[in-house]
Coordinates of N, CA and C in Angstrom, one line a residue:
M325 N -12.7 -2.4 7.4 CA -12.2 -3.8 7.2 C -12.3 -4.4 8.7
K326 N -12.5 -6.0 8.9 CA -12.6 -6.2 10.5 C -11.1 -6.1 10.9
E327 N -12.1 -6.1 12.1 CA -10.4 -6.0 12.9 C -8.6 -7.1 13.0
K328 N -9.2 -8.0 13.3 CA -8.6 -9.5 12.8 C -7.8 -8.9 11.6
T329 N -8.2 -8.4 10.4 CA -8.1 -9.0 9.1 C -6.9 -7.5 9.1
I330 N -7.3 -6.8 9.1 CA -6.1 -5.4 9.9 C -5.1 -5.7 11.4
E331 N -5.2 -7.1 12.2 CA -4.2 -7.1 13.1 C -3.1 -8.4 11.2
E332 N -4.1 -8.9 11.2 CA -3.2 -9.9 10.1 C -2.4 -9.3 9.0
I333 N -2.6 -8.5 9.0 CA -1.8 -6.9 7.6 C -0.9 -6.6 8.6
F334 N -1.1 -5.7 9.3 CA 0.1 -5.5 10.0 C 1.0 -6.2 10.9
R335 N 0.8 -8.0 10.7 CA 1.5 -9.0 11.9 C 2.5 -8.5 10.4
L336 N 2.4 -9.4 9.1 CA 2.4 -9.6 7.8 C 3.8 -8.4 7.5
K337 N 3.0 -7.5 7.4 CA 4.3 -6.3 7.3 C 5.6 -6.3 8.0
E338 N 4.7 -6.7 9.2 CA 6.5 -6.6 10.3 C 7.1 -7.5 10.0
Q339 N 6.5 -8.6 9.6 CA 7.6 -9.0 9.2 C 8.0 -9.3 8.0
R340 N 7.0 -8.9 7.4 CA 7.9 -8.5 5.6 C 9.0 -7.8 5.6
K341 N 8.6 -6.7 6.6 CA 9.4 -5.0 6.6 C 9.2 -4.8 5.1
A342 N 7.6 -5.0 5.7 CA 6.6 -4.2 3.9 C 6.5 -3.3 4.3
I343 N 7.0 -1.4 2.9 CA 5.2 -0.9 3.5 C 4.1 -0.4 2.7
I344 N 3.1 -0.3 2.6 CA 1.9 0.4 2.0 C 1.8 1.8 1.1
I345 N 1.9 1.4 0.3 CA 1.2 2.8 -0.8 C -0.6 2.5 -1.1
S346 N -0.8 3.5 -1.2 CA -2.4 3.3 -1.5 C -2.8 4.2 -1.7
H347 N -3.1 4.8 -3.3 CA -3.2 5.6 -4.2 C -4.9 6.8 -3.7
N348 N -4.7 8.0 -3.9 CA -5.8 8.6 -3.5 C -7.2 8.6 -3.8
Y349 N -7.2 7.5 -4.8 CA -9.0 7.5 -5.3 C -9.1 5.5 -4.3
Q350 N -8.2 4.5 -3.9 CA -8.6 3.9 -2.9 C -9.7 3.7 -2.0
R351 N -9.9 2.8 -2.0 CA -11.1 2.6 0.0 C -10.8 3.3 0.9
D352 N -11.2 4.4 1.4 CA -10.6 4.6 2.5 C -10.0 3.7 3.7
E353 N -11.1 2.5 4.1 CA -10.0 1.8 4.8 C -9.0 1.2 3.7
V354 N -8.4 0.9 2.8 CA -7.5 1.0 2.8 C -6.5 2.1 3.5
Q355 N -6.3 2.8 2.6 CA -5.8 4.5 2.6 C -5.4 4.2 4.3
D356 N -6.4 4.6 5.1 CA -6.5 4.2 6.5 C -4.6 3.2 7.0
I357 N -4.7 1.8 7.1 CA -3.6 1.1 6.3 C -2.7 1.9 6.2
A358 N -2.7 2.6 5.4 CA -1.5 2.4 4.2 C -0.3 3.5 4.5
D359 N 1.2 2.9 4.9 CA 2.2 3.9 5.4 C 1.9 5.5 4.3
F360 N 1.8 5.4 3.4 CA 2.0 6.9 2.2 C -0.1 6.7 1.5
V361 N 0.1 7.8 1.2 CA -1.4 7.6 -0.3 C -1.5 8.7 -0.3
G362 N -1.1 8.3 -1.4 CA -1.1 9.8 -2.4 C -1.5 10.0 -4.7
D363 N -0.9 10.3 -5.1 CA -1.4 9.6 -6.7 C -0.1 9.2 -7.4
S364 N -0.7 8.3 -8.6 CA 0.4 7.7 -9.3 C 1.6 8.8 -9.4
L365 N 1.8 9.8 -9.1 CA 3.4 10.1 -9.7 C 3.9 10.8 -8.9
E366 N 3.1 11.5 -6.9 CA 3.4 11.0 -6.4 C 3.7 9.5 -5.9
A367 N 3.6 8.8 -5.6 CA 3.7 8.3 -5.2 C 5.3 7.0 -6.3
G368 N 4.8 7.2 -7.1 CA 6.8 7.3 -8.2 C 7.9 8.2 -7.9
C369 N 7.7 8.8 -7.0 CA 9.0 9.6 -6.8 C 9.3 9.8 -5.1
I370 N 8.4 8.6 -4.3 CA 8.5 8.1 -2.8 C 10.1 7.7 -3.3
S371 N 11.5 7.8 -2.3 CA 12.6 7.9 -2.7 C 12.9 7.2 -1.0
G372 N 14.3 7.2 -0.6 CA 14.5 6.3 -0.2 C 14.2 5.4 1.7
L373 N 13.0 4.6 1.1 CA 12.5 3.8 1.5 C 13.1 2.0 2.4
R374 N 13.4 2.3 3.0 CA 13.2 1.2 3.8 C 13.1 -0.2 4.0
C375 N 13.4 -0.9 3.0 CA 11.8 -2.1 3.2 C 11.9 -3.7 3.0
D376 N 11.8 -4.7 2.8 CA 11.6 -6.0 1.8 C 11.1 -5.6 0.2
C377 N 9.6 -4.8 0.5 CA 8.1 -5.3 0.4 C 7.8 -4.1 -0.1
I378 N 7.8 -3.7 -0.6 CA 6.1 -3.0 -1.4 C 5.2 -3.3 -0.9
L379 N 3.7 -2.9 -1.2 CA 2.3 -3.9 -2.0 C 1.6 -2.4 -2.3
W380 N 1.7 -2.0 -3.5 CA 1.2 -0.6 -3.6 C -0.1 -0.7 -3.7
C381 N -1.0 -0.7 -3.5 CA -2.5 -0.6 -3.4 C -3.4 0.2 -5.1
E382 N -3.4 -0.2 -5.7 CA -4.0 1.4 -7.0 C -5.6 1.0 -7.3
F383 N -6.0 2.0 -8.0 CA -7.9 1.5 -7.9 C -8.3 0.5 -9.2
Y384 N -9.3 -0.1 -8.9 CA -9.6 -0.6 -9.9 C -9.7 0.5 -11.6
G385 N -9.1 -0.8 -12.4 CA -9.7 -0.5 -14.0 C -8.0 0.5 -14.5
R386 N -7.4 0.6 -13.3 CA -6.1 0.8 -13.7 C -4.6 0.1 -13.1
E387 N -4.0 -0.4 -15.0 CA -2.5 -1.5 -14.7 C -0.9 -0.4 -15.1
C388 N -0.7 -1.1 -13.9 CA 0.8 -0.2 -13.9 C 1.3 -1.5 -13.8
I389 N 3.3 -0.7 -14.0 CA 3.8 -1.7 -14.3 C 4.6 -0.7 -13.2
H390 N 5.0 -1.0 -12.1 CA 6.3 0.1 -11.7 C 8.2 -1.3 -11.2
S391 N 9.0 -0.7 -11.3 CA 10.2 -0.8 -11.5 C 10.3 -0.8 -9.5
F392 N 11.2 -1.0 -9.1 CA 12.1 -0.5 -8.3 C 13.1 -1.0 -7.4
S393 N 14.4 -0.3 -7.3 CA 15.8 -0.2 -8.0 C 15.7 -1.0 -6.0

């Protein structure tokens, strides 16, 4: 990923109080900027997050609907 793109992602992440979760099948550059990397089961077991927004980076061909409360 371009450095400018990474800087923009981190700027928006801070502005929106977001966390990034990446599936372990996701590309390395996505995993590199993620706060958490794991499979779908591990991601579903994350608790105690303090954020306003969650960006879930799933892998292509996988359709998921997640509900966070």
